[in-house]
């Protein structure tokens, strides 16, 4: 790794300074479709994206069609958020991809993977996964308070059932963590508990302007809106 990096944490200082100047309040990782994959076998899995860089297996991002070495992994995301003074928002796979999904009766390994990830971020340095974080150079817990259960999976056959398994397990183990659903709260009331819902919109310019009052009609009680992805796309952008 080059020696001249931002705070010695692996990122180019000139690029990171641009992020510092933007003053982001949060970092959402690893993003959207990347965490799902077209198929679950190619979904991002955090355990393969920690530890020494040269030992990470990497994986094929089959949604965007490129190979990633996962050098910017789960630990780097948490460290980057801390370096920027931004809140980390961790998105994990909930047993659903674009083309296949795990039945709720078989989703517990995914739930345990999420709990292990939370222990990595927040656990005592003597715990199994907290000790790995400490060995990587960060004995103190990271300030992880927000997690998102999947990405744009609402409406999939097993989403609600899977979501509830994650929600119940995380709420029991980490009652302070804010849990984000990816169902469309403005269109219809959620049929499951959540602290926030993630609203995504990609559309043309006219439609985007027409949506400027979307949240004026939404009740102020219940889950809060989190608009994490939005863009005007097409030739009129």
JSON list of C-alpha atoms in Angstrom, two decimals:
[
{"chain": "A", "resi": 1, "resn": "UNK", "atom": "CA", "xyz": [0.00, 0.00, 0.00]},
{"chain": "A", "resi": 2, "resn": "UNK", "atom": "CA", "xyz": [1.36, 3.50, -0.77]},
{"chain": "A", "resi": 3, "resn": "UNK", "atom": "CA", "xyz": [2.58, 5.36, 2.29]},
{"chain": "A", "resi": 4, "resn": "UNK", "atom": "CA", "xyz": [1.17, 8.75, 1.33]},
{"chain": "A", "resi": 5, "resn": "UNK", "atom": "CA", "xyz": [-2.53, 8.09, 1.81]},
{"chain": "A", "resi": 6, "resn": "UNK", "atom": "CA", "xyz": [-5.26, 9.94, 3.66]},
{"chain": "A", "resi": 7, "resn": "UNK", "atom": "CA", "xyz": [-4.59, 9.40, 7.38]},
{"chain": "A", "resi": 8, "resn": "UNK", "atom": "CA", "xyz": [-2.65, 6.30, 6.34]},
{"chain": "A", "resi": 9, "resn": "UNK", "atom": "CA", "xyz": [-5.84, 4.43, 5.54]},
{"chain": "A", "resi": 10, "resn": "UNK", "atom": "CA", "xyz": [-5.24, 3.56, 1.90]},
{"chain": "A", "resi": 11, "resn": "UNK", "atom": "CA", "xyz": [-7.13, 6.27, 0.01]},
{"chain": "A", "resi": 12, "resn": "UNK", "atom": "CA", "xyz": [-5.44, 8.84, -2.21]},
{"chain": "A", "resi": 13, "resn": "UNK", "atom": "CA", "xyz": [-5.12, 12.06, -0.24]},
{"chain": "A", "resi": 14, "resn": "UNK", "atom": "CA", "xyz": [-6.12, 14.32, -3.14]},
{"chain": "A", "resi": 15, "resn": "UNK", "atom": "CA", "xyz": [-9.32, 12.37, -3.84]},
{"chain": "A", "resi": 16, "resn": "UNK", "atom": "CA", "xyz": [-10.26, 12.09, -0.18]},
{"chain": "A", "resi": 17, "resn": "UNK", "atom": "CA", "xyz": [-9.74, 15.81, 0.32]},
{"chain": "A", "resi": 18, "resn": "UNK", "atom": "CA", "xyz": [-12.46, 16.38, -2.28]},
{"chain": "A", "resi": 19, "resn": "UNK", "atom": "CA", "xyz": [-14.81, 14.22, -0.23]},
{"chain": "A", "resi": 20, "resn": "UNK", "atom": "CA", "xyz": [-13.82, 16.04, 2.95]},
{"chain": "A", "resi": 21, "resn": "UNK", "atom": "CA", "xyz": [-14.67, 19.34, 1.26]},
{"chain": "A", "resi": 22, "resn": "UNK", "atom": "CA", "xyz": [-18.14, 18.02, 0.36]},
{"chain": "A", "resi": 23, "resn": "UNK", "atom": "CA", "xyz": [-18.84, 17.43, 4.08]},
{"chain": "A", "resi": 24, "resn": "UNK", "atom": "CA", "xyz": [-21.01, 14.32, 3.59]},
{"chain": "A", "resi": 25, "resn": "UNK", "atom": "CA", "xyz": [-23.26, 13.54, 6.53]},
{"chain": "A", "resi": 26, "resn": "UNK", "atom": "CA", "xyz": [-23.47, 9.83, 5.70]},
{"chain": "A", "resi": 27, "resn": "UNK", "atom": "CA", "xyz": [-21.93, 7.12, 3.52]},
{"chain": "A", "resi": 28, "resn": "UNK", "atom": "CA", "xyz": [-24.17, 4.30, 2.22]},
{"chain": "A", "resi": 29, "resn": "UNK", "atom": "CA", "xyz": [-22.29, 1.08, 1.44]},
{"chain": "A", "resi": 30, "resn": "UNK", "atom": "CA", "xyz": [-21.97, -1.01, -0.61]},
{"chain": "A", "resi": 31, "resn": "UNK", "atom": "CA", "xyz": [-24.72, 0.72, -2.51]},
{"chain": "A", "resi": 32, "resn": "UNK", "atom": "CA", "xyz": [-27.66, -0.75, -4.35]},
{"chain": "A", "resi": 33, "resn": "UNK", "atom": "CA", "xyz": [-27.70, -3.54, -6.95]},
{"chain": "A", "resi": 34, "resn": "UNK", "atom": "CA", "xyz": [-24.09, -4.38, -6.08]},
{"chain": "A", "resi": 35, "resn": "UNK", "atom": "CA", "xyz": [-25.25, -5.83, -2.75]},
{"chain": "A", "resi": 36, "resn": "UNK", "atom": "CA", "xyz": [-27.92, -7.98, -4.41]},
{"chain": "A", "resi": 37, "resn": "UNK", "atom": "CA", "xyz": [-26.23, -9.31, -7.51]},
{"chain": "A", "resi": 38, "resn": "UNK", "atom": "CA", "xyz": [-28.11, -10.68, -10.48]},
{"chain": "A", "resi": 39, "resn": "UNK", "atom": "CA", "xyz": [-27.70, -13.98, -8.64]},
{"chain": "A", "resi": 40, "resn": "UNK", "atom": "CA", "xyz": [-26.94, -14.56, -4.98]},
{"chain": "A", "resi": 41, "resn": "UNK", "atom": "CA", "xyz": [-23.68, -16.33, -5.82]},
{"chain": "A", "resi": 42, "resn": "UNK", "atom": "CA", "xyz": [-22.34, -12.96, -7.01]},
{"chain": "A", "resi": 43, "resn": "UNK", "atom": "CA", "xyz": [-23.76, -10.78, -4.24]},
{"chain": "A", "resi": 44, "resn": "UNK", "atom": "CA", "xyz": [-21.38, -8.72, -2.10]},
{"chain": "A", "resi": 45, "resn": "UNK", "atom": "CA", "xyz": [-20.59, -10.58, 1.14]},
{"chain": "A", "resi": 46, "resn": "UNK", "atom": "CA", "xyz": [-18.82, -8.62, 3.85]},
{"chain": "A", "resi": 47, "resn": "UNK", "atom": "CA", "xyz": [-16.79, -11.52, 5.25]},
{"chain": "A", "resi": 48, "resn": "UNK", "atom": "CA", "xyz": [-14.97, -11.86, 1.93]},
{"chain": "A", "resi": 49, "resn": "UNK", "atom": "CA", "xyz": [-14.15, -8.14, 2.03]},
{"chain": "A", "resi": 50, "resn": "UNK", "atom": "CA", "xyz": [-12.20, -7.86, 5.30]},
{"chain": "A", "resi": 51, "resn": "UNK", "atom": "CA", "xyz": [-8.73, -8.94, 6.34]},
{"chain": "A", "resi": 52, "resn": "UNK", "atom": "CA", "xyz": [-5.50, -8.46, 4.38]},
{"chain": "A", "resi": 53, "resn": "UNK", "atom": "CA", "xyz": [-6.20, -7.09, 0.92]},
{"chain": "A", "resi": 54, "resn": "UNK", "atom": "CA", "xyz": [-4.01, -9.66, -0.81]},
{"chain": "A", "resi": 55, "resn": "UNK", "atom": "CA", "xyz": [-6.02, -12.49, 0.77]},
{"chain": "A", "resi": 56, "resn": "UNK", "atom": "CA", "xyz": [-9.47, -11.30, -0.29]},
{"chain": "A", "resi": 57, "resn": "UNK", "atom": "CA", "xyz": [-10.94, -13.50, -3.02]},
{"chain": "A", "resi": 58, "resn": "UNK", "atom": "CA", "xyz": [-12.82, -10.72, -4.79]},
{"chain": "A", "resi": 59, "resn": "UNK", "atom": "CA", "xyz": [-15.96, -11.42, -6.79]},
{"chain": "A", "resi": 60, "resn": "UNK", "atom": "CA", "xyz": [-17.64, -10.78, -10.12]},
{"chain": "A", "resi": 61, "resn": "UNK", "atom": "CA", "xyz": [-20.19, -7.97, -9.94]},
{"chain": "A", "resi": 62, "resn": "UNK", "atom": "CA", "xyz": [-22.67, -9.54, -12.34]},
{"chain": "A", "resi": 63, "resn": "UNK", "atom": "CA", "xyz": [-25.07, -6.57, -12.38]},
{"chain": "A", "resi": 64, "resn": "UNK", "atom": "CA", "xyz": [-22.50, -4.09, -13.73]},
{"chain": "A", "resi": 65, "resn": "UNK", "atom": "CA", "xyz": [-20.31, -6.77, -15.33]},
{"chain": "A", "resi": 66, "resn": "UNK", "atom": "CA", "xyz": [-16.89, -6.21, -13.79]},
{"chain": "A", "resi": 67, "resn": "UNK", "atom": "CA", "xyz": [-14.55, -7.98, -11.42]},
{"chain": "A", "resi": 68, "resn": "UNK", "atom": "CA", "xyz": [-13.82, -6.33, -8.07]},
{"chain": "A", "resi": 69, "resn": "UNK", "atom": "CA", "xyz": [-11.03, -7.27, -5.70]},
{"chain": "A", "resi": 70, "resn": "UNK", "atom": "CA", "xyz": [-13.08, -5.89, -2.78]},
{"chain": "A", "resi": 71, "resn": "UNK", "atom": "CA", "xyz": [-10.11, -3.82, -1.68]},
{"chain": "A", "resi": 72, "resn": "UNK", "atom": "CA", "xyz": [-12.61, -1.18, -0.63]},
{"chain": "A", "resi": 73, "resn": "UNK", "atom": "CA", "xyz": [-14.40, -3.53, 1.73]},
{"chain": "A", "resi": 74, "resn": "UNK", "atom": "CA", "xyz": [-16.50, -3.40, 4.85]},
{"chain": "A", "resi": 75, "resn": "UNK", "atom": "CA", "xyz": [-13.67, -2.26, 7.14]},
{"chain": "A", "resi": 76, "resn": "UNK", "atom": "CA", "xyz": [-12.54, 0.45, 4.71]},
{"chain": "A", "resi": 77, "resn": "UNK", "atom": "CA", "xyz": [-16.11, 1.73, 4.49]},
{"chain": "A", "resi": 78, "resn": "UNK", "atom": "CA", "xyz": [-16.37, 2.03, 8.27]},
{"chain": "A", "resi": 79, "resn": "UNK", "atom": "CA", "xyz": [-12.94, 3.67, 8.52]},
{"chain": "A", "resi": 80, "resn": "UNK", "atom": "CA", "xyz": [-13.72, 6.05, 5.66]},
{"chain": "A", "resi": 81, "resn": "UNK", "atom": "CA", "xyz": [-16.98, 7.12, 7.30]},
{"chain": "A", "resi": 82, "resn": "UNK", "atom": "CA", "xyz": [-15.13, 7.81, 10.54]},
{"chain": "A", "resi": 83, "resn": "UNK", "atom": "CA", "xyz": [-12.38, 9.75, 8.77]},
{"chain": "A", "resi": 84, "resn": "UNK", "atom": "CA", "xyz": [-14.99, 11.92, 7.02]},
{"chain": "A", "resi": 85, "resn": "UNK", "atom": "CA", "xyz": [-17.08, 12.45, 10.15]},
{"chain": "A", "resi": 86, "resn": "UNK", "atom": "CA", "xyz": [-19.98, 10.82, 8.31]},
{"chain": "A", "resi": 87, "resn": "UNK", "atom": "CA", "xyz": [-22.51, 8.31, 9.60]},
{"chain": "A", "resi": 88, "resn": "UNK", "atom": "CA", "xyz": [-22.07, 4.85, 8.06]},
{"chain": "A", "resi": 89, "resn": "UNK", "atom": "CA", "xyz": [-25.19, 3.23, 6.61]},
{"chain": "A", "resi": 90, "resn": "UNK", "atom": "CA", "xyz": [-24.56, -0.45, 5.96]},
{"chain": "A", "resi": 91, "resn": "UNK", "atom": "CA", "xyz": [-26.70, -2.20, 3.33]},
{"chain": "A", "resi": 92, "resn": "UNK", "atom": "CA", "xyz": [-26.62, -5.99, 3.56]},
{"chain": "A", "resi": 93, "resn": "UNK", "atom": "CA", "xyz": [-28.06, -8.74, 1.42]},
{"chain": "A", "resi": 94, "resn": "UNK", "atom": "CA", "xyz": [-31.33, -10.13, 2.77]},
{"chain": "A", "resi": 95, "resn": "UNK", "atom": "CA", "xyz": [-31.35, -13.36, 0.83]},
{"chain": "A", "resi": 96, "resn": "UNK", "atom": "CA", "xyz": [-32.73, -11.74, -2.32]},
{"chain": "A", "resi": 97, "resn": "UNK", "atom": "CA", "xyz": [-31.06, -11.01, -5.66]},
{"chain": "A", "resi": 98, "resn": "UNK", "atom": "CA", "xyz": [-32.45, -9.87, -8.99]},
{"chain": "A", "resi": 99, "resn": "UNK", "atom": "CA", "xyz": [-33.12, -13.42, -10.17]},
{"chain": "A", "resi": 100, "resn": "UNK", "atom": "CA", "xyz": [-33.16, -15.73, -7.17]},
{"chain": "A", "resi": 101, "resn": "UNK", "atom": "CA", "xyz": [-33.99, -15.57, -3.49]},
{"chain": "A", "resi": 102, "resn": "UNK", "atom": "CA", "xyz": [-33.84, -17.61, -0.32]},
{"chain": "A", "resi": 103, "resn": "UNK", "atom": "CA", "xyz": [-37.06, -18.79, 1.25]},
{"chain": "A", "resi": 104, "resn": "UNK", "atom": "CA", "xyz": [-37.74, -17.29, 4.67]},
{"chain": "A", "resi": 105, "resn": "UNK", "atom": "CA", "xyz": [-37.45, -20.75, 6.22]},
{"chain": "A", "resi": 106, "resn": "UNK", "atom": "CA", "xyz": [-33.80, -20.86, 5.09]},
{"chain": "A", "resi": 107, "resn": "UNK", "atom": "CA", "xyz": [-32.73, -17.24, 5.62]},
{"chain": "A", "resi": 108, "resn": "UNK", "atom": "CA", "xyz": [-31.17, -17.60, 9.08]},
{"chain": "A", "resi": 109, "resn": "UNK", "atom": "CA", "xyz": [-27.57, -17.93, 7.75]},
{"chain": "A", "resi": 110, "resn": "UNK", "atom": "CA", "xyz": [-28.02, -14.53, 6.11]},
{"chain": "A", "resi": 111, "resn": "UNK", "atom": "CA", "xyz": [-29.38, -13.12, 9.37]},
{"chain": "A", "resi": 112, "resn": "UNK", "atom": "CA", "xyz": [-26.39, -14.49, 11.26]},
{"chain": "A", "resi": 113, "resn": "UNK", "atom": "CA", "xyz": [-24.05, -12.97, 8.68]},
{"chain": "A", "resi": 114, "resn": "UNK", "atom": "CA", "xyz": [-25.63, -9.57, 9.34]},
{"chain": "A", "resi": 115, "resn": "UNK", "atom": "CA", "xyz": [-25.32, -10.02, 13.11]},
{"chain": "A", "resi": 116, "resn": "UNK", "atom": "CA", "xyz": [-21.68, -11.02, 12.69]},
{"chain": "A", "resi": 117, "resn": "UNK", "atom": "CA", "xyz": [-21.14, -7.89, 10.63]},
{"chain": "A", "resi": 118, "resn": "UNK", "atom": "CA", "xyz": [-22.59, -5.77, 13.40]},
{"chain": "A", "resi": 119, "resn": "UNK", "atom": "CA", "xyz": [-20.31, -7.48, 15.90]},
{"chain": "A", "resi": 120, "resn": "UNK", "atom": "CA", "xyz": [-17.36, -6.73, 13.62]},
{"chain": "A", "resi": 121, "resn": "UNK", "atom": "CA", "xyz": [-18.31, -3.05, 13.59]},
{"chain": "A", "resi": 122, "resn": "UNK", "atom": "CA", "xyz": [-19.43, -2.62, 17.18]},
{"chain": "A", "resi": 123, "resn": "UNK", "atom": "CA", "xyz": [-18.40, -5.63, 19.21]},
{"chain": "A", "resi": 124, "resn": "UNK", "atom": "CA", "xyz": [-15.95, -5.78, 22.07]},
{"chain": "A", "resi": 125, "resn": "UNK", "atom": "CA", "xyz": [-12.38, -6.30, 20.84]},
{"chain": "A", "resi": 126, "resn": "UNK", "atom": "CA", "xyz": [-12.36, -9.63, 22.66]},
{"chain": "A", "resi": 127, "resn": "UNK", "atom": "CA", "xyz": [-15.39, -10.93, 20.73]},
{"chain": "A", "resi": 128, "resn": "UNK", "atom": "CA", "xyz": [-14.94, -13.19, 17.70]},
{"chain": "A", "resi": 129, "resn": "UNK", "atom": "CA", "xyz": [-15.58, -10.57, 15.04]},
{"chain": "A", "resi": 130, "resn": "UNK", "atom": "CA", "xyz": [-14.64, -7.55, 17.12]},
{"chain": "A", "resi": 131, "resn": "UNK", "atom": "CA", "xyz": [-11.20, -9.07, 17.57]},
{"chain": "A", "resi": 132, "resn": "UNK", "atom": "CA", "xyz": [-10.78, -9.14, 13.78]},
{"chain": "A", "resi": 133, "resn": "UNK", "atom": "CA", "xyz": [-11.60, -5.43, 13.64]},
{"chain": "A", "resi": 134, "resn": "UNK", "atom": "CA", "xyz": [-9.08, -4.80, 16.39]},
{"chain": "A", "resi": 135, "resn": "UNK", "atom": "CA", "xyz": [-6.43, -6.83, 14.56]},
{"chain": "A", "resi": 136, "resn": "UNK", "atom": "CA", "xyz": [-7.01, -4.68, 11.48]},
{"chain": "A", "resi": 137, "resn": "UNK", "atom": "CA", "xyz": [-6.14, -1.59, 13.53]},
{"chain": "A", "resi": 138, "resn": "UNK", "atom": "CA", "xyz": [-9.35, -0.35, 15.15]},
{"chain": "A", "resi": 139, "resn": "UNK", "atom": "CA", "xyz": [-9.87, -1.72, 18.68]},
{"chain": "A", "resi": 140, "resn": "UNK", "atom": "CA", "xyz": [-12.60, 0.81, 19.47]},
{"chain": "A", "resi": 141, "resn": "UNK", "atom": "CA", "xyz": [-16.08, 0.14, 18.03]},
{"chain": "A", "resi": 142, "resn": "UNK", "atom": "CA", "xyz": [-17.21, 2.05, 14.96]},
{"chain": "A", "resi": 143, "resn": "UNK", "atom": "CA", "xyz": [-20.23, 4.34, 15.20]},
{"chain": "A", "resi": 144, "resn": "UNK", "atom": "CA", "xyz": [-22.59, 2.16, 13.15]},
{"chain": "A", "resi": 145, "resn": "UNK", "atom": "CA", "xyz": [-26.20, 3.08, 13.93]},
{"chain": "A", "resi": 146, "resn": "UNK", "atom": "CA", "xyz": [-28.03, 2.59, 10.61]},
{"chain": "A", "resi": 147, "resn": "UNK", "atom": "CA", "xyz": [-28.55, -0.56, 8.55]},
{"chain": "A", "resi": 148, "resn": "UNK", "atom": "CA", "xyz": [-30.63, -1.17, 5.43]},
{"chain": "A", "resi": 149, "resn": "UNK", "atom": "CA", "xyz": [-32.22, -4.57, 4.84]},
{"chain": "A", "resi": 150, "resn": "UNK", "atom": "CA", "xyz": [-31.61, -5.20, 1.15]},
{"chain": "A", "resi": 151, "resn": "UNK", "atom": "CA", "xyz": [-31.99, -2.91, -1.84]},
{"chain": "A", "resi": 152, "resn": "UNK", "atom": "CA", "xyz": [-35.11, -2.41, -3.99]},
{"chain": "A", "resi": 153, "resn": "UNK", "atom": "CA", "xyz": [-36.41, -5.85, -3.02]},
{"chain": "A", "resi": 154, "resn": "UNK", "atom": "CA", "xyz": [-39.87, -4.84, -1.84]},
{"chain": "A", "resi": 155, "resn": "UNK", "atom": "CA", "xyz": [-42.48, -6.91, -3.64]},
{"chain": "A", "resi": 156, "resn": "UNK", "atom": "CA", "xyz": [-40.24, -9.95, -4.00]},
{"chain": "A", "resi": 157, "resn": "UNK", "atom": "CA", "xyz": [-41.86, -13.16, -2.76]},
{"chain": "A", "resi": 158, "resn": "UNK", "atom": "CA", "xyz": [-39.73, -13.54, 0.38]},
{"chain": "A", "resi": 159, "resn": "UNK", "atom": "CA", "xyz": [-38.85, -9.93, 1.14]},
{"chain": "A", "resi": 160, "resn": "UNK", "atom": "CA", "xyz": [-41.33, -9.30, 3.93]},
{"chain": "A", "resi": 161, "resn": "UNK", "atom": "CA", "xyz": [-40.73, -12.63, 5.64]},
{"chain": "A", "resi": 162, "resn": "UNK", "atom": "CA", "xyz": [-36.97, -12.28, 5.37]},
{"chain": "A", "resi": 163, "resn": "UNK", "atom": "CA", "xyz": [-37.08, -8.66, 6.48]},
{"chain": "A", "resi": 164, "resn": "UNK", "atom": "CA", "xyz": [-38.96, -9.54, 9.64]},
{"chain": "A", "resi": 165, "resn": "UNK", "atom": "CA", "xyz": [-36.33, -12.16, 10.56]},
{"chain": "A", "resi": 166, "resn": "UNK", "atom": "CA", "xyz": [-33.60, -9.53, 10.24]},
{"chain": "A", "resi": 167, "resn": "UNK", "atom": "CA", "xyz": [-35.64, -6.88, 12.02]},
{"chain": "A", "resi": 168, "resn": "UNK", "atom": "CA", "xyz": [-36.42, -9.06, 15.03]},
{"chain": "A", "resi": 169, "resn": "UNK", "atom": "CA", "xyz": [-32.86, -10.34, 15.40]},
{"chain": "A", "resi": 170, "resn": "UNK", "atom": "CA", "xyz": [-31.23, -6.92, 15.11]},
{"chain": "A", "resi": 171, "resn": "UNK", "atom": "CA", "xyz": [-33.76, -5.24, 17.37]},
{"chain": "A", "resi": 172, "resn": "UNK", "atom": "CA", "xyz": [-33.06, -7.83, 20.07]},
{"chain": "A", "resi": 173, "resn": "UNK", "atom": "CA", "xyz": [-29.28, -7.62, 19.81]},
{"chain": "A", "resi": 174, "resn": "UNK", "atom": "CA", "xyz": [-28.88, -3.90, 19.03]},
{"chain": "A", "resi": 175, "resn": "UNK", "atom": "CA", "xyz": [-32.02, -2.01, 20.06]},
{"chain": "A", "resi": 176, "resn": "UNK", "atom": "CA", "xyz": [-30.45, 1.37, 19.26]},
{"chain": "A", "resi": 177, "resn": "UNK", "atom": "CA", "xyz": [-29.79, 0.59, 15.59]},
{"chain": "A", "resi": 178, "resn": "UNK", "atom": "CA", "xyz": [-32.10, 2.28, 13.09]},
{"chain": "A", "resi": 179, "resn": "UNK", "atom": "CA", "xyz": [-33.44, -0.26, 10.59]},
{"chain": "A", "resi": 180, "resn": "UNK", "atom": "CA", "xyz": [-34.27, 0.85, 7.04]},
{"chain": "A", "resi": 181, "resn": "UNK", "atom": "CA", "xyz": [-36.81, -0.91, 4.83]},
{"chain": "A", "resi": 182, "resn": "UNK", "atom": "CA", "xyz": [-36.59, -0.55, 1.06]},
{"chain": "A", "resi": 183, "resn": "UNK", "atom": "CA", "xyz": [-40.34, -0.46, 0.46]},
{"chain": "A", "resi": 184, "resn": "UNK", "atom": "CA", "xyz": [-41.94, 2.65, -1.04]},
{"chain": "A", "resi": 185, "resn": "UNK", "atom": "CA", "xyz": [-43.48, 4.41, 1.95]},
{"chain": "A", "resi": 186, "resn": "UNK", "atom": "CA", "xyz": [-45.15, 7.30, 0.07]},
{"chain": "A", "resi": 187, "resn": "UNK", "atom": "CA", "xyz": [-47.13, 4.95, -2.21]},
{"chain": "A", "resi": 188, "resn": "UNK", "atom": "CA", "xyz": [-48.62, 2.71, 0.44]},
{"chain": "A", "resi": 189, "resn": "UNK", "atom": "CA", "xyz": [-48.30, 2.15, 4.20]},
{"chain": "A", "resi": 190, "resn": "UNK", "atom": "CA", "xyz": [-45.59, -0.32, 5.16]},
{"chain": "A", "resi": 191, "resn": "UNK", "atom": "CA", "xyz": [-46.82, -3.75, 6.25]},
{"chain": "A", "resi": 192, "resn": "UNK", "atom": "CA", "xyz": [-43.82, -4.26, 8.51]},
{"chain": "A", "resi": 193, "resn": "UNK", "atom": "CA", "xyz": [-42.04, -2.25, 11.24]},
{"chain": "A", "resi": 194, "resn": "UNK", "atom": "CA", "xyz": [-39.20, 0.07, 10.26]},
{"chain": "A", "resi": 195, "resn": "UNK", "atom": "CA", "xyz": [-37.46, 3.19, 11.50]},
{"chain": "A", "resi": 196, "resn": "UNK", "atom": "CA", "xyz": [-37.00, 4.52, 7.96]},
{"chain": "A", "resi": 197, "resn": "UNK", "atom": "CA", "xyz": [-37.82, 3.57, 4.38]},
{"chain": "A", "resi": 198, "resn": "UNK", "atom": "CA", "xyz": [-35.47, 4.02, 1.44]},
{"chain": "A", "resi": 199, "resn": "UNK", "atom": "CA", "xyz": [-37.01, 5.87, -1.51]},
{"chain": "A", "resi": 200, "resn": "UNK", "atom": "CA", "xyz": [-35.35, 5.60, -4.94]},
{"chain": "A", "resi": 201, "resn": "UNK", "atom": "CA", "xyz": [-36.34, 7.49, -8.08]},
{"chain": "A", "resi": 202, "resn": "UNK", "atom": "CA", "xyz": [-34.85, 7.43, -11.59]},
{"chain": "A", "resi": 203, "resn": "UNK", "atom": "CA", "xyz": [-37.01, 9.20, -14.15]},
{"chain": "A", "resi": 204, "resn": "UNK", "atom": "CA", "xyz": [-37.19, 11.91, -16.79]},
{"chain": "A", "resi": 205, "resn": "UNK", "atom": "CA", "xyz": [-36.98, 15.62, -16.03]},
{"chain": "A", "resi": 206, "resn": "UNK", "atom": "CA", "xyz": [-40.70, 16.37, -16.26]},
{"chain": "A", "resi": 207, "resn": "UNK", "atom": "CA", "xyz": [-41.67, 13.51, -14.01]},
{"chain": "A", "resi": 208, "resn": "UNK", "atom": "CA", "xyz": [-38.98, 14.43, -11.49]},
{"chain": "A", "resi": 209, "resn": "UNK", "atom": "CA", "xyz": [-40.38, 17.96, -11.22]},
{"chain": "A", "resi": 210, "resn": "UNK", "atom": "CA", "xyz": [-43.90, 16.57, -10.84]},
{"chain": "A", "resi": 211, "resn": "UNK", "atom": "CA", "xyz": [-42.73, 14.61, -7.80]},
{"chain": "A", "resi": 212, "resn": "UNK", "atom": "CA", "xyz": [-41.56, 17.69, -5.90]},
{"chain": "A", "resi": 213, "resn": "UNK", "atom": "CA", "xyz": [-44.54, 17.47, -3.54]},
{"chain": "A", "resi": 214, "resn": "UNK", "atom": "CA", "xyz": [-44.41, 13.70, -3.01]},
{"chain": "A", "resi": 215, "resn": "UNK", "atom": "CA", "xyz": [-43.61, 13.91, 0.67]},
{"chain": "A", "resi": 216, "resn": "UNK", "atom": "CA", "xyz": [-46.10, 16.69, 1.36]},
{"chain": "A", "resi": 217, "resn": "UNK", "atom": "CA", "xyz": [-48.80, 14.03, 1.32]},
{"chain": "A", "resi": 218, "resn": "UNK", "atom": "CA", "xyz": [-47.01, 11.60, 3.60]},
{"chain": "A", "resi": 219, "resn": "UNK", "atom": "CA", "xyz": [-47.95, 11.32, 7.27]},
{"chain": "A", "resi": 220, "resn": "UNK", "atom": "CA", "xyz": [-45.40, 12.76, 9.66]},
{"chain": "A", "resi": 221, "resn": "UNK", "atom": "CA", "xyz": [-45.85, 9.86, 12.06]},
{"chain": "A", "resi": 222, "resn": "UNK", "atom": "CA", "xyz": [-44.23, 6.49, 11.52]},
{"chain": "A", "resi": 223, "resn": "UNK", "atom": "CA", "xyz": [-41.06, 5.69, 9.55]},
{"chain": "A", "resi": 224, "resn": "UNK", "atom": "CA", "xyz": [-39.03, 8.58, 8.16]},
{"chain": "A", "resi": 225, "resn": "UNK", "atom": "CA", "xyz": [-38.18, 8.91, 4.47]},
{"chain": "A", "resi": 226, "resn": "UNK", "atom": "CA", "xyz": [-34.60, 8.34, 3.34]},
{"chain": "A", "resi": 227, "resn": "UNK", "atom": "CA", "xyz": [-34.04, 9.34, -0.31]},
{"chain": "A", "resi": 228, "resn": "UNK", "atom": "CA", "xyz": [-30.74, 7.62, -1.02]},
{"chain": "A", "resi": 229, "resn": "UNK", "atom": "CA", "xyz": [-30.89, 7.26, -4.82]},
{"chain": "A", "resi": 230, "resn": "UNK", "atom": "CA", "xyz": [-32.30, 9.76, -7.29]},
{"chain": "A", "resi": 231, "resn": "UNK", "atom": "CA", "xyz": [-31.42, 10.97, -10.77]},
{"chain": "A", "resi": 232, "resn": "UNK", "atom": "CA", "xyz": [-32.87, 12.42, -13.94]},
{"chain": "A", "resi": 233, "resn": "UNK", "atom": "CA", "xyz": [-32.02, 9.96, -16.69]},
{"chain": "A", "resi": 234, "resn": "UNK", "atom": "CA", "xyz": [-32.55, 9.90, -20.42]},
{"chain": "A", "resi": 235, "resn": "UNK", "atom": "CA", "xyz": [-32.00, 12.43, -23.18]},
{"chain": "A", "resi": 236, "resn": "UNK", "atom": "CA", "xyz": [-33.75, 15.26, -21.32]},
{"chain": "A", "resi": 237, "resn": "UNK", "atom": "CA", "xyz": [-31.36, 15.16, -18.37]}
]
